[in-house]
mmCIF file of N, CA, C and O in Angstrom:
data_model
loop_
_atom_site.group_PDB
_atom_site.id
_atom_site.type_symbol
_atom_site.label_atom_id
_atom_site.label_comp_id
_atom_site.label_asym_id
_atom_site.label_seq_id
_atom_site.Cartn_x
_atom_site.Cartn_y
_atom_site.Cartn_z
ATOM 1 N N UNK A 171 -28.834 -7.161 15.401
ATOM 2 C CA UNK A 171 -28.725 -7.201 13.971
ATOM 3 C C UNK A 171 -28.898 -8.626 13.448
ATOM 4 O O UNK A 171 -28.925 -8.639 12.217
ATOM 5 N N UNK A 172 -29.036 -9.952 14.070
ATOM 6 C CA UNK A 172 -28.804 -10.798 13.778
ATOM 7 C C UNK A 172 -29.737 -11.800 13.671
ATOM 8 O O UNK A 172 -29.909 -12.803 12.978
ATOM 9 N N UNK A 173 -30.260 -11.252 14.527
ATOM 10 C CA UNK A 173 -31.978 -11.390 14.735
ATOM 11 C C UNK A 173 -32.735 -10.840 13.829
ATOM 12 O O UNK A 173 -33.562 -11.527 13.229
ATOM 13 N N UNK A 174 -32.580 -9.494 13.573
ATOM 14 C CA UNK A 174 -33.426 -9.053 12.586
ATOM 15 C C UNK A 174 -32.859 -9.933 11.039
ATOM 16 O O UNK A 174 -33.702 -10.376 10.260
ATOM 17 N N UNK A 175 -31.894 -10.033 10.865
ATOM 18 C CA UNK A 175 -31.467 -10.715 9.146
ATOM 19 C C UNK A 175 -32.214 -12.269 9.488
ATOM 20 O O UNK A 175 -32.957 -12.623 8.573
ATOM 21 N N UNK A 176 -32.155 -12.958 10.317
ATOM 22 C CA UNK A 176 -32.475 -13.972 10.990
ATOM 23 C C UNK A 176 -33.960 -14.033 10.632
ATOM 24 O O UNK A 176 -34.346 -14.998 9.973
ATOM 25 N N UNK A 177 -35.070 -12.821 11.112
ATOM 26 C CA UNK A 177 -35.843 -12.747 11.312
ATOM 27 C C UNK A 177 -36.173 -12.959 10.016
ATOM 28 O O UNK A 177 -36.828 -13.962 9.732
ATOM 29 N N UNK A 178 -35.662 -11.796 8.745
ATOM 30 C CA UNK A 178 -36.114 -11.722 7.006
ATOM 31 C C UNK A 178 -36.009 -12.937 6.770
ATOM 32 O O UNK A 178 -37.058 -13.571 6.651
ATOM 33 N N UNK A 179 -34.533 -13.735 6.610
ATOM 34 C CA UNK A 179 -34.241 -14.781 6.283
ATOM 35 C C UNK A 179 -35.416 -15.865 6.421
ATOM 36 O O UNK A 179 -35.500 -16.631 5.460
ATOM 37 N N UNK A 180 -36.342 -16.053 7.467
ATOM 38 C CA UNK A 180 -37.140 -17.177 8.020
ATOM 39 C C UNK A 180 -38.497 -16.611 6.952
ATOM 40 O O UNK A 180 -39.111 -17.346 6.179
ATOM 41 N N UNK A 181 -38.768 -15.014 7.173
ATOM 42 C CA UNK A 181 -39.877 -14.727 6.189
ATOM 43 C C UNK A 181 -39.518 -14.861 4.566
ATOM 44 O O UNK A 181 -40.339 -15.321 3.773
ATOM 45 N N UNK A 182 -38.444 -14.490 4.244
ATOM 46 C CA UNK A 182 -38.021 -14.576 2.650
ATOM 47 C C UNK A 182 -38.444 -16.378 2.253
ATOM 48 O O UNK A 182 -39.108 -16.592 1.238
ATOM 49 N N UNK A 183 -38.184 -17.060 2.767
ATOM 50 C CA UNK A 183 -38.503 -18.378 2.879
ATOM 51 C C UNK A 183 -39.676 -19.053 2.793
ATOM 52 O O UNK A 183 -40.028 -19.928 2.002
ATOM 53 N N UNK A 184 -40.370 -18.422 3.916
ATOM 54 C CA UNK A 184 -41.261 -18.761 3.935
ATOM 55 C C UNK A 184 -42.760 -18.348 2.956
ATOM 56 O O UNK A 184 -43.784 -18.934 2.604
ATOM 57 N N UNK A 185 -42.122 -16.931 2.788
ATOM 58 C CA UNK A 185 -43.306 -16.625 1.016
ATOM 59 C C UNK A 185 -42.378 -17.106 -0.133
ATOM 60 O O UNK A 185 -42.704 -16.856 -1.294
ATOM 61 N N UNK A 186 -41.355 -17.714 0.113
ATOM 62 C CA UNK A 186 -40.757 -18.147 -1.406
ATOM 63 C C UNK A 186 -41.659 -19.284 -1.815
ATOM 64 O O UNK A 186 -41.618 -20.365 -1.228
ATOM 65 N N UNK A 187 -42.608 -19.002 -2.986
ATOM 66 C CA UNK A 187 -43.648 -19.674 -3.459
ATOM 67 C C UNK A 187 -44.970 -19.767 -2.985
ATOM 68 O O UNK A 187 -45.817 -20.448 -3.562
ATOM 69 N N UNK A 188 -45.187 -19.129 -1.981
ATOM 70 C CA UNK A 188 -46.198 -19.307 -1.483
ATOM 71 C C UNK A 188 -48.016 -19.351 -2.298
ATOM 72 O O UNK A 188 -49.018 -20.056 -2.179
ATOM 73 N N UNK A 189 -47.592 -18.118 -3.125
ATOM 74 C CA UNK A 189 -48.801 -17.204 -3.559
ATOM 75 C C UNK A 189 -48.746 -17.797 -5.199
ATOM 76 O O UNK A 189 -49.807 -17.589 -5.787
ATOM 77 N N UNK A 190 -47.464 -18.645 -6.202
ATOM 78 C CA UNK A 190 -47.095 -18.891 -7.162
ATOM 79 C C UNK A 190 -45.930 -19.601 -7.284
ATOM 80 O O UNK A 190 -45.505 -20.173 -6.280
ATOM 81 N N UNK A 191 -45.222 -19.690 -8.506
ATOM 82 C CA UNK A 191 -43.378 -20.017 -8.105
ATOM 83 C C UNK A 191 -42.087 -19.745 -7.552
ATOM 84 O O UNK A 191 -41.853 -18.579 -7.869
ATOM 85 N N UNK A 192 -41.516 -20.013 -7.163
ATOM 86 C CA UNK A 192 -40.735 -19.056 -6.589
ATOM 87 C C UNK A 192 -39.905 -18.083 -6.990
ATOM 88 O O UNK A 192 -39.501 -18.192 -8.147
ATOM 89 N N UNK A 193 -39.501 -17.078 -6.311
ATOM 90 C CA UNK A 193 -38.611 -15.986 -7.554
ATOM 91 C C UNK A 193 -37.386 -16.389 -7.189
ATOM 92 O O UNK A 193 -36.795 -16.934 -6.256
ATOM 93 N N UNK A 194 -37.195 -15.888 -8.351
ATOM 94 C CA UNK A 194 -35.799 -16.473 -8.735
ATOM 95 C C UNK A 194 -34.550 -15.129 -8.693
ATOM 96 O O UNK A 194 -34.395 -14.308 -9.597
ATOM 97 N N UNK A 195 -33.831 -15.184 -7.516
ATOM 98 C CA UNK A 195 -32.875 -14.089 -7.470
ATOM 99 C C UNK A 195 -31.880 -13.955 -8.717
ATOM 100 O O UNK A 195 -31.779 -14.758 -9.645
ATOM 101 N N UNK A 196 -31.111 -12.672 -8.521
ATOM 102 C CA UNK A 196 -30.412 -12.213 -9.162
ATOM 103 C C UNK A 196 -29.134 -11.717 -8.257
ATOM 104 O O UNK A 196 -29.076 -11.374 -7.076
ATOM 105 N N UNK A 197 -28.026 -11.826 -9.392
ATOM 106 C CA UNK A 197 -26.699 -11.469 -8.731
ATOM 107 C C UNK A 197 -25.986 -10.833 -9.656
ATOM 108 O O UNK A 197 -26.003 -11.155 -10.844
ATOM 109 N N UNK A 198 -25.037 -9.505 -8.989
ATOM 110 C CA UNK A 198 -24.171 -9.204 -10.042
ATOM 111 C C UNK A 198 -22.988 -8.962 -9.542
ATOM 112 O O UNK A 198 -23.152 -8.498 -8.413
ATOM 113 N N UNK A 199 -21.396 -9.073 -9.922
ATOM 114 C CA UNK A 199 -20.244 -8.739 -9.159
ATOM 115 C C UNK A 199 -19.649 -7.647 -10.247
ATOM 116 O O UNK A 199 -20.231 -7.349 -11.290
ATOM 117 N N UNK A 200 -18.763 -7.269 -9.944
ATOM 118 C CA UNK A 200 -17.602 -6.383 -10.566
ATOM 119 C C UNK A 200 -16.547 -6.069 -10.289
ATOM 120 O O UNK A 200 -16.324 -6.291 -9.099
ATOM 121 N N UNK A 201 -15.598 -5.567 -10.896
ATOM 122 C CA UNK A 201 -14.654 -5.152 -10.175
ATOM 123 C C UNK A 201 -13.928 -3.766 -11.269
ATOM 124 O O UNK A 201 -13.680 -3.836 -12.473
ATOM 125 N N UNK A 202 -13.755 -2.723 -10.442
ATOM 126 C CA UNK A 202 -13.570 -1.218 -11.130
ATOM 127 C C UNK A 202 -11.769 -0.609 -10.869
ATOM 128 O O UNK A 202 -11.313 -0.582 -9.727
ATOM 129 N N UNK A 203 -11.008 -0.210 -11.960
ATOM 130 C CA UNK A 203 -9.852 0.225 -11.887
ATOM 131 C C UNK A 203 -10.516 2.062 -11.855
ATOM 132 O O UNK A 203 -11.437 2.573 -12.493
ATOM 133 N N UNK A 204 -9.644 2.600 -10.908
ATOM 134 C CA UNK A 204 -9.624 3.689 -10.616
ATOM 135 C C UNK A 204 -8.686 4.966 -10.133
ATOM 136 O O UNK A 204 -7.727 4.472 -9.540
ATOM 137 N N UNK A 205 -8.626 5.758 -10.141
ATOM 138 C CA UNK A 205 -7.383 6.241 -9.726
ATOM 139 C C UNK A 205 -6.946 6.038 -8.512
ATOM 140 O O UNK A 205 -5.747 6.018 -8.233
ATOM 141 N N UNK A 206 -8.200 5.810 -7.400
ATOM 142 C CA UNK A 206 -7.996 5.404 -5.907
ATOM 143 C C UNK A 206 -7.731 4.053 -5.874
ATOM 144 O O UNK A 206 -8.048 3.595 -4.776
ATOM 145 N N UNK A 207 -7.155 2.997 -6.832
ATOM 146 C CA UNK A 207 -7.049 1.929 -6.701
ATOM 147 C C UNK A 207 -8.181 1.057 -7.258
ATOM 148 O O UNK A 207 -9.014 1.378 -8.106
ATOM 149 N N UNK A 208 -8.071 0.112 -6.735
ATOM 150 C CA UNK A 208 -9.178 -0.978 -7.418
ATOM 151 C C UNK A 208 -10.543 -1.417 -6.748
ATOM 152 O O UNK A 208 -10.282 -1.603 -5.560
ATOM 153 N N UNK A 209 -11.682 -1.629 -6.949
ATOM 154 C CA UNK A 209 -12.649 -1.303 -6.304
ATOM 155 C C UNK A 209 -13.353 -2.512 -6.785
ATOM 156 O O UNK A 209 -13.327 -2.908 -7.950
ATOM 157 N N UNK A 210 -13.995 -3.077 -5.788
ATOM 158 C CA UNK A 210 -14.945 -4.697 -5.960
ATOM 159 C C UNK A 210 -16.383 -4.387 -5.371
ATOM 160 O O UNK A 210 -16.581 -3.657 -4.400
ATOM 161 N N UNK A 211 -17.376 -5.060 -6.113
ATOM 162 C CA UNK A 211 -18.472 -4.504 -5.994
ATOM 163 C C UNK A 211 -19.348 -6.093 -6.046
ATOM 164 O O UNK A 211 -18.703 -6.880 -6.739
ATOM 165 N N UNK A 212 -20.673 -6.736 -5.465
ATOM 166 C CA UNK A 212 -21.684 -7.359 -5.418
ATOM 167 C C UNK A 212 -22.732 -6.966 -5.073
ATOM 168 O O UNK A 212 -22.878 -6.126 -4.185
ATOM 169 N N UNK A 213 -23.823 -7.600 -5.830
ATOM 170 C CA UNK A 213 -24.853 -7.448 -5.786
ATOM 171 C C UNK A 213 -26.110 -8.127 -5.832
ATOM 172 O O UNK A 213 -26.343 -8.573 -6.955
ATOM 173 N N UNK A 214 -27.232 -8.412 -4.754
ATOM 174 C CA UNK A 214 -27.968 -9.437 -4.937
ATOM 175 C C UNK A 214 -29.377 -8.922 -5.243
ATOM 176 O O UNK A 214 -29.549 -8.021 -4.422
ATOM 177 N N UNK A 215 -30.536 -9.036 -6.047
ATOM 178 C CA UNK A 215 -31.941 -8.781 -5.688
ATOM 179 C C UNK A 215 -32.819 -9.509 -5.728
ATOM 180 O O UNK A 215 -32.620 -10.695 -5.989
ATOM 181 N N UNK A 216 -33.865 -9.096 -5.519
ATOM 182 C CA UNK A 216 -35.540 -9.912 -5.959
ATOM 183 C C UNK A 216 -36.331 -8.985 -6.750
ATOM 184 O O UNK A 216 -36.303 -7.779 -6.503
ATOM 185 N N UNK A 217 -36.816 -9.323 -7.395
ATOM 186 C CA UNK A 217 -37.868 -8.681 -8.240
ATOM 187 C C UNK A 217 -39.267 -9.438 -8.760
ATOM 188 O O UNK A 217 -39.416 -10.171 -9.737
ATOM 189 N N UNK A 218 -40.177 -9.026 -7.819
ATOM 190 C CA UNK A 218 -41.682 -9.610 -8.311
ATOM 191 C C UNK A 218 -42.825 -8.088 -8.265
ATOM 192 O O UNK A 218 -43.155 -7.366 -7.323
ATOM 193 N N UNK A 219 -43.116 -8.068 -9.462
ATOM 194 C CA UNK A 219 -43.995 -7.168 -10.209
ATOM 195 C C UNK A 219 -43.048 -5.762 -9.775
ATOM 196 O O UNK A 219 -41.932 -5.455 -10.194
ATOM 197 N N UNK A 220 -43.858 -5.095 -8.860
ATOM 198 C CA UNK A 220 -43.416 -3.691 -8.586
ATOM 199 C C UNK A 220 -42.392 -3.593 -7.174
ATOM 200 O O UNK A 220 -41.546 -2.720 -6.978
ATOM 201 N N UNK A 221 -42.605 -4.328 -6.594
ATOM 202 C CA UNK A 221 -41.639 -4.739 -5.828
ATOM 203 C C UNK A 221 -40.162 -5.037 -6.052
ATOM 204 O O UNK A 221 -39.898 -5.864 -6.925
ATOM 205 N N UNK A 222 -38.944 -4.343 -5.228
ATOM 206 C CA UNK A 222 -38.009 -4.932 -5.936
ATOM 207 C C UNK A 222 -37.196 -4.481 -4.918
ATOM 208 O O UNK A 222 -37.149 -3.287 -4.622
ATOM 209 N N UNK A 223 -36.149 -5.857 -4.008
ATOM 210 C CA UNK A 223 -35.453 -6.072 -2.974
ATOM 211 C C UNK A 223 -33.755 -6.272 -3.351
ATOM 212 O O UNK A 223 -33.250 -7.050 -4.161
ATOM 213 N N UNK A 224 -33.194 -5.420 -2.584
ATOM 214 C CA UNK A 224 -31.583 -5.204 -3.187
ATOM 215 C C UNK A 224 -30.814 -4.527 -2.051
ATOM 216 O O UNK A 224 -31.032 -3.624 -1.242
ATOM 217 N N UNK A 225 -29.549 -5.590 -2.430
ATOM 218 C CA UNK A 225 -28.368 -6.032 -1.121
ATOM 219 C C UNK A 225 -26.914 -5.558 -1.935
ATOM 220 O O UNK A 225 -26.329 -6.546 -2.377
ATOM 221 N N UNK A 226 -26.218 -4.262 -2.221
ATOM 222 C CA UNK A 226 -25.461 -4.311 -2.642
ATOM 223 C C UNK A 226 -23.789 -4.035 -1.914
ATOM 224 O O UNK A 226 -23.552 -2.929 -1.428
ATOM 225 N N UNK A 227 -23.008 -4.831 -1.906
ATOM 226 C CA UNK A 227 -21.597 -4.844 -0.874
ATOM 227 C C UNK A 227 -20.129 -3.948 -1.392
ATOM 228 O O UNK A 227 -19.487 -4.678 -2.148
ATOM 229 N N UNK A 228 -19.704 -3.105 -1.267
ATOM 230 C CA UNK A 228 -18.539 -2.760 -1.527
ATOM 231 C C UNK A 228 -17.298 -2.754 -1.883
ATOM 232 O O UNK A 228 -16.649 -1.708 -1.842
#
């Protein structure tokens, strides 16, 4: 598993700008009251044209 994130990580990098400027990520957090208690939420993406890359955590 570590290798492979390892692996994106070195390519995400390496087209960051390649073809134009670089994109510029996005992030979002939260946090939700519920009857099961309280609930925390993040979120990261990329978005260039139709493409669109997203990491969201629990």
């Amino acid at each position: 598993m570590i290798r492979t994130i390892a692996a994106l990580s070195l390519l995400a990098l390496a087209a960051c700008g390649a073809d134009g400027e670089p994109v510029q990520p996005t992030m979002n957090a939260g946090i939700s009251l519920g009857t099961s208690g309280v609930g925390t939420h993040v979120g990261l993406g990329l978005r260039k044209g139709p493409l669109t890359l997203g990491y969201r955590v629990k």
